[in-house]
mmCIF file of C-alpha atoms in Angstrom:
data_model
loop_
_atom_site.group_PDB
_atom_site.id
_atom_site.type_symbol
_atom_site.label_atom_id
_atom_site.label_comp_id
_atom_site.label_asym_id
_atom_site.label_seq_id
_atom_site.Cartn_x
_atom_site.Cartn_y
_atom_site.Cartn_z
ATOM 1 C CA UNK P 143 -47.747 -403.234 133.519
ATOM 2 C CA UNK P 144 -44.179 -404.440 134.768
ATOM 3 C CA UNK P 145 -42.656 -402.260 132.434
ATOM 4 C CA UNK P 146 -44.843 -399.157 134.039
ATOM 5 C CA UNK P 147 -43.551 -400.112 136.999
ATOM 6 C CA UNK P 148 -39.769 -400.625 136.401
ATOM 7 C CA UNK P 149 -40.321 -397.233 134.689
ATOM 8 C CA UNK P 150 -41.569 -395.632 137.430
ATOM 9 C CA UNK P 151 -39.109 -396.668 139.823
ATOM 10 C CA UNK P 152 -36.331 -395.678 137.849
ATOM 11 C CA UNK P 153 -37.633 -392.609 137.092
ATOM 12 C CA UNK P 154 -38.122 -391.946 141.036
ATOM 13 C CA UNK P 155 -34.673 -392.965 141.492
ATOM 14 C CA UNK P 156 -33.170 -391.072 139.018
ATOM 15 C CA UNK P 157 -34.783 -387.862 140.002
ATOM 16 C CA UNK P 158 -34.174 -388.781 143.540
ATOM 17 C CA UNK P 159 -37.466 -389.523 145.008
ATOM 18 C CA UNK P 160 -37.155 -391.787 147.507
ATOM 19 C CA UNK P 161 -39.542 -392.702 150.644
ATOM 20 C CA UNK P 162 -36.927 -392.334 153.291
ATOM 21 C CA UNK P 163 -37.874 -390.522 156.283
ATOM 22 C CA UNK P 164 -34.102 -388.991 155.959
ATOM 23 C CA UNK P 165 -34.689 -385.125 154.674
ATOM 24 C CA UNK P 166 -32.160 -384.372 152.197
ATOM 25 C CA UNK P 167 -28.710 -383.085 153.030
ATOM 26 C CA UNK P 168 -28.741 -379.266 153.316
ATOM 27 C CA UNK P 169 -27.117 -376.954 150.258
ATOM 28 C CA UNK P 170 -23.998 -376.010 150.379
ATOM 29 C CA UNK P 171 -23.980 -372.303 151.163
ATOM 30 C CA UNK P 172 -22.099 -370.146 148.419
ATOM 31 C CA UNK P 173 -18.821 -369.034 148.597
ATOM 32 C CA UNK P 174 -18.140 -365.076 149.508
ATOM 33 C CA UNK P 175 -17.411 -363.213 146.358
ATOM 34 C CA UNK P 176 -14.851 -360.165 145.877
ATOM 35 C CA UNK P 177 -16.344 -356.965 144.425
ATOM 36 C CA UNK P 178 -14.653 -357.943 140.837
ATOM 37 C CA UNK P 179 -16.192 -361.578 141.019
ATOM 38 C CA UNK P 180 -19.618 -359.832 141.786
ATOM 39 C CA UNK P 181 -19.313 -357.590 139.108
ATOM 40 C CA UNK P 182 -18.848 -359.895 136.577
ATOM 41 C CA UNK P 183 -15.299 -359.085 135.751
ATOM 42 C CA UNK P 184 -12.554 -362.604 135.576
ATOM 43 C CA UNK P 185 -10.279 -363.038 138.231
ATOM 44 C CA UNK P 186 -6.907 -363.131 136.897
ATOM 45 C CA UNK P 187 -4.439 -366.295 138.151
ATOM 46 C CA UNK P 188 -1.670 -365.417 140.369
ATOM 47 C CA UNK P 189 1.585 -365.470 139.304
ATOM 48 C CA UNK P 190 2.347 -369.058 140.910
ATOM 49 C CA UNK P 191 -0.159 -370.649 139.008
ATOM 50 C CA UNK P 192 1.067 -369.486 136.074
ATOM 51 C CA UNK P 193 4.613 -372.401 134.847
ATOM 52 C CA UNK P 194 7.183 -371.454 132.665
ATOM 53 C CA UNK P 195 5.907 -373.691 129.624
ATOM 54 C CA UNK P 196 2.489 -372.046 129.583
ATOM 55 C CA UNK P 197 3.591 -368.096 130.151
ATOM 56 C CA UNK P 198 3.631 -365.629 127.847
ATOM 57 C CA UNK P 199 6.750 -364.441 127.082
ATOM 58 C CA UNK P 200 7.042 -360.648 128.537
ATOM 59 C CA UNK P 201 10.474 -357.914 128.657
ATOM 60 C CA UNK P 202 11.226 -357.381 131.901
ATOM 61 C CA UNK P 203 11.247 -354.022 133.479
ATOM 62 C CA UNK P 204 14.747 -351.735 132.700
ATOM 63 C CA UNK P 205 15.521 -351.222 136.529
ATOM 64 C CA UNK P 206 14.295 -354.345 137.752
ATOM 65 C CA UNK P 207 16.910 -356.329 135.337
ATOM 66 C CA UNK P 208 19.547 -353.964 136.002
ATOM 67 C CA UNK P 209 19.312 -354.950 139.859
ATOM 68 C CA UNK P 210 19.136 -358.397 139.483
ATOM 69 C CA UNK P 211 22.352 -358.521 136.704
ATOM 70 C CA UNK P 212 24.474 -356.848 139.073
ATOM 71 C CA UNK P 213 23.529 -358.481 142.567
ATOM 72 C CA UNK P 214 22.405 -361.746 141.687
ATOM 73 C CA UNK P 215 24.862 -362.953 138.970
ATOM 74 C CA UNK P 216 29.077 -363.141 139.099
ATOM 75 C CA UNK P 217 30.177 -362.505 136.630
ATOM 76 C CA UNK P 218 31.883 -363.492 133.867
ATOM 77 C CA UNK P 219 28.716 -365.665 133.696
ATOM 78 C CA UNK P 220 27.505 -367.995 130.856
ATOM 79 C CA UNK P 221 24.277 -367.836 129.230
ATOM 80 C CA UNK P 222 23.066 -370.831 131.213
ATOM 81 C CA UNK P 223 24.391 -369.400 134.322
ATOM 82 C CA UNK P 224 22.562 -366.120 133.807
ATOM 83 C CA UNK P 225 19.116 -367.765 132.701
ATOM 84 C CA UNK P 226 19.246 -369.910 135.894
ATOM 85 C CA UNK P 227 19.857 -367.336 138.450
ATOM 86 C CA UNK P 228 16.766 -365.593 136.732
ATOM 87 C CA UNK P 229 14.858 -368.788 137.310
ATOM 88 C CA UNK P 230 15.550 -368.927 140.645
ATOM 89 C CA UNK P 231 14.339 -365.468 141.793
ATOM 90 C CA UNK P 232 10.915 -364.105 142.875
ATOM 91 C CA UNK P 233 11.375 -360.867 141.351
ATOM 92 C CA UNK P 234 10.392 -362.020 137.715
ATOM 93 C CA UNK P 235 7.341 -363.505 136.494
ATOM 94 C CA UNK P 236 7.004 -366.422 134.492
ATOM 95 C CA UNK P 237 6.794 -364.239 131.429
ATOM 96 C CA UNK P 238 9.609 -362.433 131.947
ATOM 97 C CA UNK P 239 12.206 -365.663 132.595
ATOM 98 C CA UNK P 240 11.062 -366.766 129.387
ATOM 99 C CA UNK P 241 11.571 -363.579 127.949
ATOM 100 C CA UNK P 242 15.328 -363.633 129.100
ATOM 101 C CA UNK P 243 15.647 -367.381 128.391
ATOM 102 C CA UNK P 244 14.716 -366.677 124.868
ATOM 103 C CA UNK P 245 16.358 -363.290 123.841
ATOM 104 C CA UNK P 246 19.604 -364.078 125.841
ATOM 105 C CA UNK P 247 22.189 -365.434 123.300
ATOM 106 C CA UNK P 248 24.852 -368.041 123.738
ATOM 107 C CA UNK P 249 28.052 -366.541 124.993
ATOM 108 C CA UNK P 250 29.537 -365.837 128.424
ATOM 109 C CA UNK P 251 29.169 -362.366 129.710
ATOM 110 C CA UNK P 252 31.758 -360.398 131.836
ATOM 111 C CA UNK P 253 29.237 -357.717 132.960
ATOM 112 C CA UNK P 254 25.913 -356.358 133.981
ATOM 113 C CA UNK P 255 26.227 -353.992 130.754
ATOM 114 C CA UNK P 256 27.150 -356.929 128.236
ATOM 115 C CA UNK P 257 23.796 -358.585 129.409
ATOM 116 C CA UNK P 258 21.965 -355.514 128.573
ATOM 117 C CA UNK P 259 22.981 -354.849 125.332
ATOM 118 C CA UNK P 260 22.827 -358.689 124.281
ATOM 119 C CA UNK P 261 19.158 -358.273 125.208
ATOM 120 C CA UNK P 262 19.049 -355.243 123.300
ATOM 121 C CA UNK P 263 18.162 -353.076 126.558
ATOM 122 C CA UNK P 264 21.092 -350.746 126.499
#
């Protein structure tokens, strides 16, 4: 009989019956979805989420690359030079800094057009 009983009241508590006068704490309401949530469909992380060390590696775009050699770096530059100025701009991704961190080979650089063709983009 004790053991019904200790059964019993863990059972109660475990499925949360309990003989407070207290009425349970309300549900949280759900949070608004977008259309592509509702539809099933993955939301994609931003591009902040995404670090270096996890990003796939992706070329950058022609044009974009072109602006940043000739505005953002002085040149002549070194490899490590070049790498961090593209590691401290907004306009690439995480992909596409580790695309230039990887395909850029040692060596200093004296121009906007010996960048491109080291990256084999010219």
């Amino acid at each position: 009989m004790r053991t019904l009983v200790m059964t019993a009241l863990l059972c109660g508590l475990a499925i949360g019956c309990s003989k407070s006068s207290e009425p349970p704490p309300p549900a949280a309401a759900p949070e608004p979805t977008t259309g592509s949530e509702a539809s099933g469909a993955t939301a994609m992380p931003s591009e902040g989420a995404e670090n270096d060390a996890t990003a796939m590696a992706v070329q950058p775009d022609l044009n974009k690359l072109k602006a940043h050699a000739a505005d953002h770096i002085e040149y002549p530059a070194t490899r490590a030079e070049i790498v961090a100025a593209c590691a401290q701009t907004p306009e690439f991704s995480p992909g596409e800094k580790k695309w230039i961190s990887e395909n850029l080979p040692e060596g200093t650089y004296n121009s906007q057009d010996d960048v491109l063709r080291a990256l084999k983009m010219q």
